[in-house]
CSV table of C-alpha atoms in Angstrom, one decimal:
chain,number,residue,atom,x,y,z
A,1,MET,CA,2.3,-17.8,-42.6
A,2,SER,CA,3.0,-14.6,-41.0
A,3,ALA,CA,3.5,-14.8,-37.0
A,4,PRO,CA,0.3,-14.0,-35.0
A,5,SER,CA,0.4,-10.3,-33.6
A,6,HIS,CA,0.8,-9.5,-29.8
A,7,PRO,CA,-2.3,-8.1,-28.1
A,8,THR,CA,-2.3,-4.7,-27.9
A,9,TRP,CA,-2.7,-2.5,-24.8
A,10,ALA,CA,-3.2,0.6,-23.3
A,11,VAL,CA,-2.4,2.5,-19.9
A,12,ALA,CA,-4.7,5.4,-18.2
A,13,ALA,CA,-3.6,7.4,-15.2
A,14,LEU,CA,-4.8,10.3,-13.3
A,15,GLY,CA,-2.0,12.5,-12.0
A,16,ASP,CA,-0.9,15.2,-9.8
A,17,GLU,CA,2.7,14.6,-9.4
A,18,PRO,CA,5.8,16.3,-10.2
A,19,ALA,CA,6.1,16.6,-14.1
A,20,PRO,CA,9.5,14.3,-14.4
A,21,LEU,CA,7.7,11.7,-12.7
A,22,ILE,CA,4.4,11.8,-14.8
A,23,ALA,CA,6.9,12.1,-18.1
A,24,ALA,CA,8.9,9.1,-16.9
A,25,PHE,CA,5.6,7.2,-16.4
A,26,ALA,CA,4.4,8.2,-19.8
A,27,ARG,CA,7.6,7.2,-21.5
A,28,HIS,CA,8.7,3.9,-19.8
A,29,HIS,CA,5.2,2.3,-20.7
A,30,ARG,CA,5.3,3.8,-24.2
A,31,ALA,CA,8.7,2.5,-24.7
A,32,ILE,CA,8.0,-1.1,-23.0
A,33,GLY,CA,5.0,-1.7,-25.6
A,34,ALA,CA,2.1,0.0,-24.6
A,35,SER,CA,0.6,1.3,-28.2
A,36,GLU,CA,-1.7,4.1,-26.1
A,37,VAL,CA,-0.7,6.3,-22.9
A,38,HIS,CA,-3.4,8.3,-21.6
A,39,ILE,CA,-2.2,10.9,-18.9
A,40,PHE,CA,-5.0,12.8,-17.3
A,41,LEU,CA,-3.7,15.6,-15.3
A,42,ASP,CA,-5.7,16.5,-12.1
A,43,ARG,CA,-4.5,20.4,-12.6
A,44,PRO,CA,-2.1,22.0,-15.1
A,45,ASN,CA,1.2,21.1,-15.1
A,46,PRO,CA,2.4,22.6,-18.5
A,47,ASP,CA,5.9,21.4,-17.9
A,48,VAL,CA,4.6,17.4,-18.5
A,49,ALA,CA,4.4,17.9,-22.3
A,50,GLY,CA,7.8,19.4,-22.7
A,51,MET,CA,9.5,16.6,-20.9
A,52,ILE,CA,7.4,13.9,-22.9
A,53,GLY,CA,8.3,15.7,-26.2
A,54,ASP,CA,6.9,14.4,-29.7
A,55,ARG,CA,6.3,10.7,-28.8
A,56,GLU,CA,3.5,9.1,-30.6
A,57,GLY,CA,1.1,7.4,-28.6
A,58,ILE,CA,0.7,9.6,-25.6
A,59,PHE,CA,-2.1,11.5,-25.3
A,60,ILE,CA,-2.1,14.4,-22.6
A,61,THR,CA,-5.4,15.9,-21.0
A,62,THR,CA,-5.8,18.5,-18.7
A,63,CYS,CA,-8.9,18.1,-16.3
A,64,ASP,CA,-9.4,21.5,-15.3
A,65,GLN,CA,-13.4,22.9,-15.3
A,66,ALA,CA,-13.6,23.2,-19.1
A,67,TYR,CA,-13.0,19.4,-19.1
A,68,TRP,CA,-15.5,18.7,-16.7
A,69,ASP,CA,-18.2,20.7,-18.2
A,70,ARG,CA,-17.4,18.9,-21.7
A,71,GLU,CA,-17.2,15.4,-20.3
A,72,ASN,CA,-19.3,15.4,-17.4
A,73,ARG,CA,-21.8,18.2,-17.5
A,74,GLY,CA,-19.7,20.4,-14.9
A,75,LYS,CA,-19.4,17.8,-12.4
A,76,ARG,CA,-15.7,17.1,-11.1
A,77,PRO,CA,-15.9,14.0,-8.6
A,78,GLU,CA,-15.0,15.2,-5.3
A,79,ARG,CA,-12.8,12.1,-4.6
A,80,HIS,CA,-9.7,11.4,-6.3
A,81,THR,CA,-10.8,7.7,-6.8
A,82,GLY,CA,-14.0,8.9,-8.8
A,83,ARG,CA,-11.8,11.1,-10.9
A,84,GLN,CA,-9.6,8.1,-11.6
A,85,LYS,CA,-12.6,5.5,-12.4
A,86,PHE,CA,-14.0,8.3,-14.6
A,87,VAL,CA,-10.8,9.1,-16.9
A,88,SER,CA,-10.0,5.5,-17.1
A,89,THR,CA,-13.6,4.3,-18.2
A,90,ARG,CA,-13.6,6.8,-20.8
A,91,VAL,CA,-10.1,5.4,-21.8
A,92,TYR,CA,-11.8,1.8,-21.7
A,93,GLN,CA,-14.8,2.8,-23.6
A,94,ASN,CA,-12.8,4.4,-26.2
A,95,SER,CA,-9.7,3.0,-27.0
A,96,GLY,CA,-8.7,0.4,-30.3
A,97,CYS,CA,-6.9,-1.6,-28.4
A,98,ASP,CA,-7.2,-4.9,-26.6
A,99,TRP,CA,-6.4,-4.4,-23.3
A,100,VAL,CA,-6.7,-1.4,-21.0
A,101,LEU,CA,-4.6,-0.8,-17.5
A,102,HIS,CA,-5.4,1.9,-15.1
A,103,CYS,CA,-2.9,2.5,-12.6
A,104,ASP,CA,-1.2,5.4,-10.7
A,105,VAL,CA,1.8,7.4,-11.9
A,106,ASP,CA,3.8,5.8,-9.2
A,107,GLU,CA,3.3,2.4,-10.5
A,108,PHE,CA,5.4,0.9,-13.2
A,109,VAL,CA,5.1,-2.6,-15.3
A,110,ALA,CA,8.4,-3.9,-15.2
A,111,ASP,CA,8.7,-6.8,-17.4
A,112,GLU,CA,7.6,-6.0,-21.1
A,113,GLU,CA,8.1,-9.9,-22.2
A,114,ALA,CA,6.2,-11.3,-19.1
A,115,LEU,CA,3.1,-8.9,-19.9
A,116,SER,CA,3.1,-9.8,-23.6
A,117,LYS,CA,3.0,-13.6,-22.7
A,118,ALA,CA,0.5,-13.3,-20.1
A,119,LEU,CA,-1.7,-11.3,-22.4
A,120,THR,CA,-1.2,-13.7,-25.2
A,121,ASP,CA,-2.5,-16.4,-22.9
A,122,ALA,CA,-5.1,-14.8,-21.1
A,123,ASP,CA,-8.6,-15.7,-21.2
A,124,ARG,CA,-10.6,-12.4,-22.9
A,125,ASP,CA,-13.5,-12.9,-20.7
A,126,ARG,CA,-11.8,-12.0,-17.5
A,127,GLY,CA,-9.5,-9.4,-16.2
A,128,LEU,CA,-6.2,-10.2,-15.4
A,129,VAL,CA,-4.6,-8.7,-12.2
A,130,LEU,CA,-1.1,-7.6,-12.4
A,131,ARG,CA,0.2,-8.3,-9.0
A,132,ASN,CA,2.5,-5.9,-7.3
A,133,SER,CA,5.5,-5.5,-4.9
A,134,GLU,CA,6.3,-2.5,-3.3
A,135,ARG,CA,10.0,-0.2,-3.4
A,136,VAL,CA,11.9,-0.2,-0.2
A,137,TYR,CA,15.0,1.6,0.6
A,138,LEU,CA,18.1,-0.5,1.3
A,139,PRO,CA,21.2,0.5,3.6
A,140,GLU,CA,23.2,1.0,0.8
A,141,CYS,CA,21.0,3.6,-1.0
A,142,THR,CA,22.5,6.9,-1.6
A,143,GLY,CA,19.2,8.5,-2.0
A,144,ASP,CA,20.4,10.2,-5.2
A,145,MET,CA,17.5,9.0,-7.7
A,146,ILE,CA,13.8,8.8,-7.2
A,147,PHE,CA,13.8,5.0,-8.4
A,148,GLU,CA,16.6,3.7,-5.9
A,149,GLY,CA,15.9,0.8,-3.7
A,150,GLY,CA,14.4,-3.0,-3.9
A,151,PHE,CA,10.9,-4.4,-4.0
A,152,ARG,CA,9.5,-6.3,-1.0
A,153,ARG,CA,6.5,-8.5,-1.7
A,154,PRO,CA,3.7,-9.1,0.7
A,155,PHE,CA,3.7,-11.6,3.2
A,156,HIS,CA,1.4,-13.1,5.8
A,157,LEU,CA,2.7,-13.3,9.2
A,158,THR,CA,1.3,-13.3,12.7
A,159,GLU,CA,1.5,-9.7,14.4
A,160,GLU,CA,4.3,-11.0,16.5
A,161,ASP,CA,6.5,-12.3,13.7
A,162,THR,CA,5.9,-9.0,11.9
A,163,GLN,CA,7.0,-7.1,14.7
A,164,ALA,CA,9.9,-9.3,14.9
A,165,ILE,CA,10.9,-7.9,11.9
A,166,TYR,CA,9.9,-4.6,11.5
A,167,GLY,CA,10.0,-3.6,15.6
A,168,ARG,CA,7.4,-0.8,16.9
A,169,PHE,CA,6.8,-0.3,12.9
A,170,GLY,CA,5.4,-3.2,12.6
A,171,LYS,CA,1.8,-2.2,13.2
A,172,PHE,CA,2.0,0.6,10.6
A,173,LEU,CA,2.4,-2.3,7.8
A,174,ALA,CA,-0.3,-4.5,6.3
A,175,TYR,CA,1.5,-7.7,5.0
A,176,GLY,CA,4.7,-6.0,5.2
A,177,LEU,CA,3.9,-3.2,3.1
A,178,THR,CA,2.8,0.5,3.7
A,179,GLY,CA,0.2,0.3,0.5
A,180,HIS,CA,-1.8,-2.0,-1.4
A,181,ARG,CA,-1.1,-6.0,-2.1
A,182,ILE,CA,-3.8,-6.4,-4.5
A,183,GLY,CA,-2.3,-5.2,-8.0
A,184,LYS,CA,-4.0,-3.7,-10.9
A,185,THR,CA,-6.3,-5.0,-13.4
A,186,ILE,CA,-5.7,-4.8,-17.0
A,187,VAL,CA,-9.2,-5.3,-18.5
A,188,PRO,CA,-9.9,-6.8,-21.9
A,189,THR,CA,-11.9,-4.2,-24.1
A,190,GLY,CA,-15.5,-5.1,-25.3
A,191,HIS,CA,-17.4,-6.0,-22.4
A,192,PRO,CA,-20.4,-3.9,-20.6
A,193,TRP,CA,-17.8,-2.8,-18.0
A,194,GLU,CA,-16.3,0.1,-16.2
A,195,MET,CA,-13.1,0.5,-14.6
A,196,GLY,CA,-12.3,0.5,-10.9
A,197,VAL,CA,-9.4,1.5,-9.1
A,198,HIS,CA,-8.2,-2.0,-8.4
A,199,HIS,CA,-10.8,-4.6,-10.3
A,200,PRO,CA,-13.1,-3.9,-13.2
A,201,LYS,CA,-16.9,-3.5,-12.5
A,202,ALA,CA,-20.2,-4.2,-14.2
A,203,LEU,CA,-22.3,-1.7,-15.9
A,204,ASP,CA,-26.3,-1.7,-15.1
A,205,GLY,CA,-26.1,-4.4,-12.5
A,206,GLY,CA,-24.5,-7.0,-14.8
A,207,ALA,CA,-22.4,-10.0,-13.3
A,208,LYS,CA,-19.5,-9.1,-11.5
A,209,PRO,CA,-16.6,-9.6,-13.5
A,210,LYS,CA,-14.0,-12.5,-12.9
A,211,VAL,CA,-10.7,-12.0,-12.5
A,212,SER,CA,-7.4,-14.2,-13.0
A,213,ALA,CA,-4.1,-13.0,-11.6
A,214,THR,CA,-0.3,-13.2,-13.0
A,215,PRO,CA,2.1,-15.6,-11.2
A,216,GLN,CA,4.8,-13.1,-11.5
A,217,ARG,CA,5.0,-9.5,-9.5
A,218,PHE,CA,5.9,-7.2,-11.9
A,219,LEU,CA,3.8,-4.0,-11.4
A,220,LEU,CA,6.4,-2.2,-9.2
A,221,HIS,CA,4.8,0.3,-6.9
A,222,PHE,CA,6.6,3.4,-5.5
A,223,ASP,CA,4.6,4.3,-2.7
A,224,GLY,CA,6.4,7.9,-2.5
A,225,LEU,CA,8.9,8.6,-4.3
A,226,THR,CA,11.2,10.1,-1.8
A,227,PRO,CA,10.7,10.1,1.9
A,228,LEU,CA,9.5,13.9,1.6
A,229,HIS,CA,7.1,12.6,-0.8
A,230,TYR,CA,5.6,10.3,1.5
A,231,ALA,CA,5.7,12.2,4.4
A,232,ILE,CA,3.6,15.0,2.3
A,233,LYS,CA,1.0,12.2,1.2
A,234,LEU,CA,0.9,11.2,5.1
A,235,LEU,CA,-0.2,14.6,6.2
A,236,LYS,CA,-2.7,15.4,3.2
A,237,LYS,CA,-4.4,12.0,3.6
A,238,SER,CA,-4.4,12.6,7.7
A,239,PHE,CA,-6.4,15.9,7.3
A,240,GLU,CA,-8.5,14.9,4.1
A,241,ASN,CA,-11.8,16.1,4.1
A,242,TYR,CA,-14.9,15.3,1.9
A,243,SER,CA,-18.4,14.8,2.1
A,244,GLY,CA,-20.3,11.8,2.5
A,245,PRO,CA,-18.7,8.4,4.0
A,246,LYS,CA,-15.3,8.3,4.8
A,247,ARG,CA,-13.2,5.3,2.5
A,248,LYS,CA,-12.6,2.3,4.0
A,249,ILE,CA,-9.0,1.8,4.4
A,250,GLY,CA,-6.8,-0.9,6.4
A,251,GLU,CA,-6.0,-0.7,10.0
A,252,ALA,CA,-2.3,-0.4,9.5
A,253,ARG,CA,-2.9,2.7,7.0
A,254,GLU,CA,-5.4,4.3,9.4
A,255,ALA,CA,-2.5,3.8,12.1
A,256,GLN,CA,-0.1,5.6,9.8
A,257,TYR,CA,-2.9,8.5,9.5
A,258,ARG,CA,-3.8,8.5,13.2
A,259,PHE,CA,0.2,8.6,14.2
A,260,THR,CA,0.4,11.6,11.6
A,261,ARG,CA,-2.5,13.4,13.1
A,262,ASN,CA,-1.4,12.9,16.5
A,263,HIS,CA,2.2,14.3,15.6
A,264,ALA,CA,1.6,16.9,13.4
A,265,ASP,CA,3.5,19.0,15.8
A,266,ARG,CA,6.4,17.0,16.1
A,267,PRO,CA,7.8,16.4,12.9
A,268,ARG,CA,10.6,14.6,14.0
A,269,GLU,CA,8.5,11.5,14.8
A,270,ILE,CA,6.8,11.7,11.4
A,271,VAL,CA,10.5,11.5,10.2
A,272,ARG,CA,11.1,8.5,12.0
A,273,LEU,CA,7.5,6.6,11.1
A,274,VAL,CA,8.4,7.3,7.4
A,275,THR,CA,12.0,5.6,7.9
A,276,GLY,CA,10.8,3.2,9.7
A,277,VAL,CA,8.1,1.9,7.5
A,278,GLN,CA,9.8,2.6,4.0
A,279,SER,CA,13.8,1.6,4.8
A,280,LEU,CA,15.2,-1.6,5.6
A,281,ASN,CA,18.3,-2.1,7.9
A,282,ALA,CA,20.9,-4.9,7.2
A,283,ALA,CA,19.2,-7.5,9.5
A,284,GLN,CA,15.8,-6.5,8.0
A,285,VAL,CA,17.5,-7.4,4.4
A,286,LYS,CA,18.8,-10.7,5.3
A,287,GLN,CA,15.3,-11.9,7.2
A,288,LEU,CA,13.2,-10.7,4.0
A,289,LEU,CA,16.1,-12.2,1.3
A,290,ALA,CA,16.2,-15.4,3.3
A,291,LEU,CA,12.2,-15.6,3.4
A,292,ASP,CA,12.2,-14.7,-0.2
A,293,TRP,CA,10.0,-11.7,0.2
A,294,LEU,CA,12.7,-9.4,-1.1
A,295,ARG,CA,14.3,-8.3,-4.8
A,296,MET,CA,17.5,-6.7,-5.1
A,297,THR,CA,17.2,-6.2,-8.8
A,298,PRO,CA,17.3,-2.2,-9.4
A,299,PHE,CA,14.8,-0.5,-11.9
A,300,PHE,CA,15.0,2.5,-13.9
A,301,PRO,CA,12.4,3.6,-16.3
A,302,MET,CA,13.1,3.2,-20.1
A,303,ASP,CA,13.5,6.0,-22.4
A,304,CYS,CA,14.4,8.2,-19.7
A,305,ASP,CA,18.2,8.6,-19.6
A,306,ASP,CA,17.8,12.3,-20.5
A,307,LEU,CA,15.4,13.1,-17.7
A,308,ASP,CA,16.1,14.9,-14.3
A,309,LEU,CA,15.0,12.2,-11.6
A,310,SER,CA,17.5,13.2,-8.8
A,311,ARG,CA,15.9,13.3,-5.5
A,312,ALA,CA,16.7,16.9,-5.4
A,313,THR,CA,15.1,18.3,-7.9
A,314,PHE,CA,11.9,15.7,-7.1
A,315,ASP,CA,11.7,17.1,-3.5
A,316,ALA,CA,12.7,21.0,-4.7
A,317,LEU,CA,9.3,20.7,-6.9
A,318,LEU,CA,7.6,19.0,-3.9
A,319,ARG,CA,8.3,22.1,-1.5
A,320,ALA,CA,7.5,24.8,-4.2
A,321,ARG,CA,4.0,23.0,-4.7
A,322,ASP,CA,3.5,22.0,-1.2
A,323,GLY,CA,5.3,24.4,1.0
A,324,GLU,CA,1.9,25.6,2.9
A,325,ILE,CA,1.1,21.8,4.4
A,326,LEU,CA,4.9,21.6,4.9
A,327,ALA,CA,5.1,25.0,6.6
A,328,ARG,CA,1.9,24.2,8.9
A,329,ALA,CA,3.8,21.0,10.3
A,330,GLY,CA,7.2,22.4,10.5
A,331,LEU,CA,8.4,19.7,8.3
A,332,GLU,CA,11.9,19.9,7.2
A,333,MET,CA,13.5,17.0,5.3
């Protein structure tokens, strides 16, 4: 009797980042077992295909106006999240895999065996939330490569205890993180659902899809691949302007954006904020380790040894792409 086959899975991501990161995301997830990796480029980025190379199972789509004319009657969703939902739902509805994961290109599944086992044991009538941890810079980080650092998990403490660990920067963190703590859901195919940013949603007013969560935290979130990357992210989000109601974001994240808006003419203060929320000193490392809220195990994406994933190259690409907003803020990092 042959051994039962493992469930197959696909991953979909909409990316507007330097090509080395997008290529690393695609190559890593294909290498750890994704049957399909769907990369949607939010703007043309011809270097991506060359960096991915001739690898089966990786599909690249440029979401230019021709794409929206073809796929959505010319309508390009105004918000990035709307475009994410659209492209990932298209993958979900057309994939031949058993499961589909939507995540960002700064999020990496770290444990192939754990994911395979989780999918084998999972209830196919529920989504499976892959819980996340968040990259943080450690005191001994050299800063040479974009994936350096450890990984902190979210925690629930009083405001006073949080500030005891992080000082003046505690108010800028939610559950000890700069980003989200709710993970991303890998969704069983074959249901009348659509993909959301974090969780699936029912079509046509159906019952809300149920979800379970993995006990492990093997989705690694790099909320900013370099300090410059995070600073640019803050600047862009702080002055984001679109029609319709504003997105609901957490109090801590809004505090970061408000600080950035108020100090846009004081770049050193923005640098201090980035350092304060994304780096740990030796005392903080000791505290988080004692509480089991920090993992020091390093990560480097699979099948990426020939990619230039240096901080210097990544930041140079960012400066070329986002030079206007950096010049406006007077930010040099």
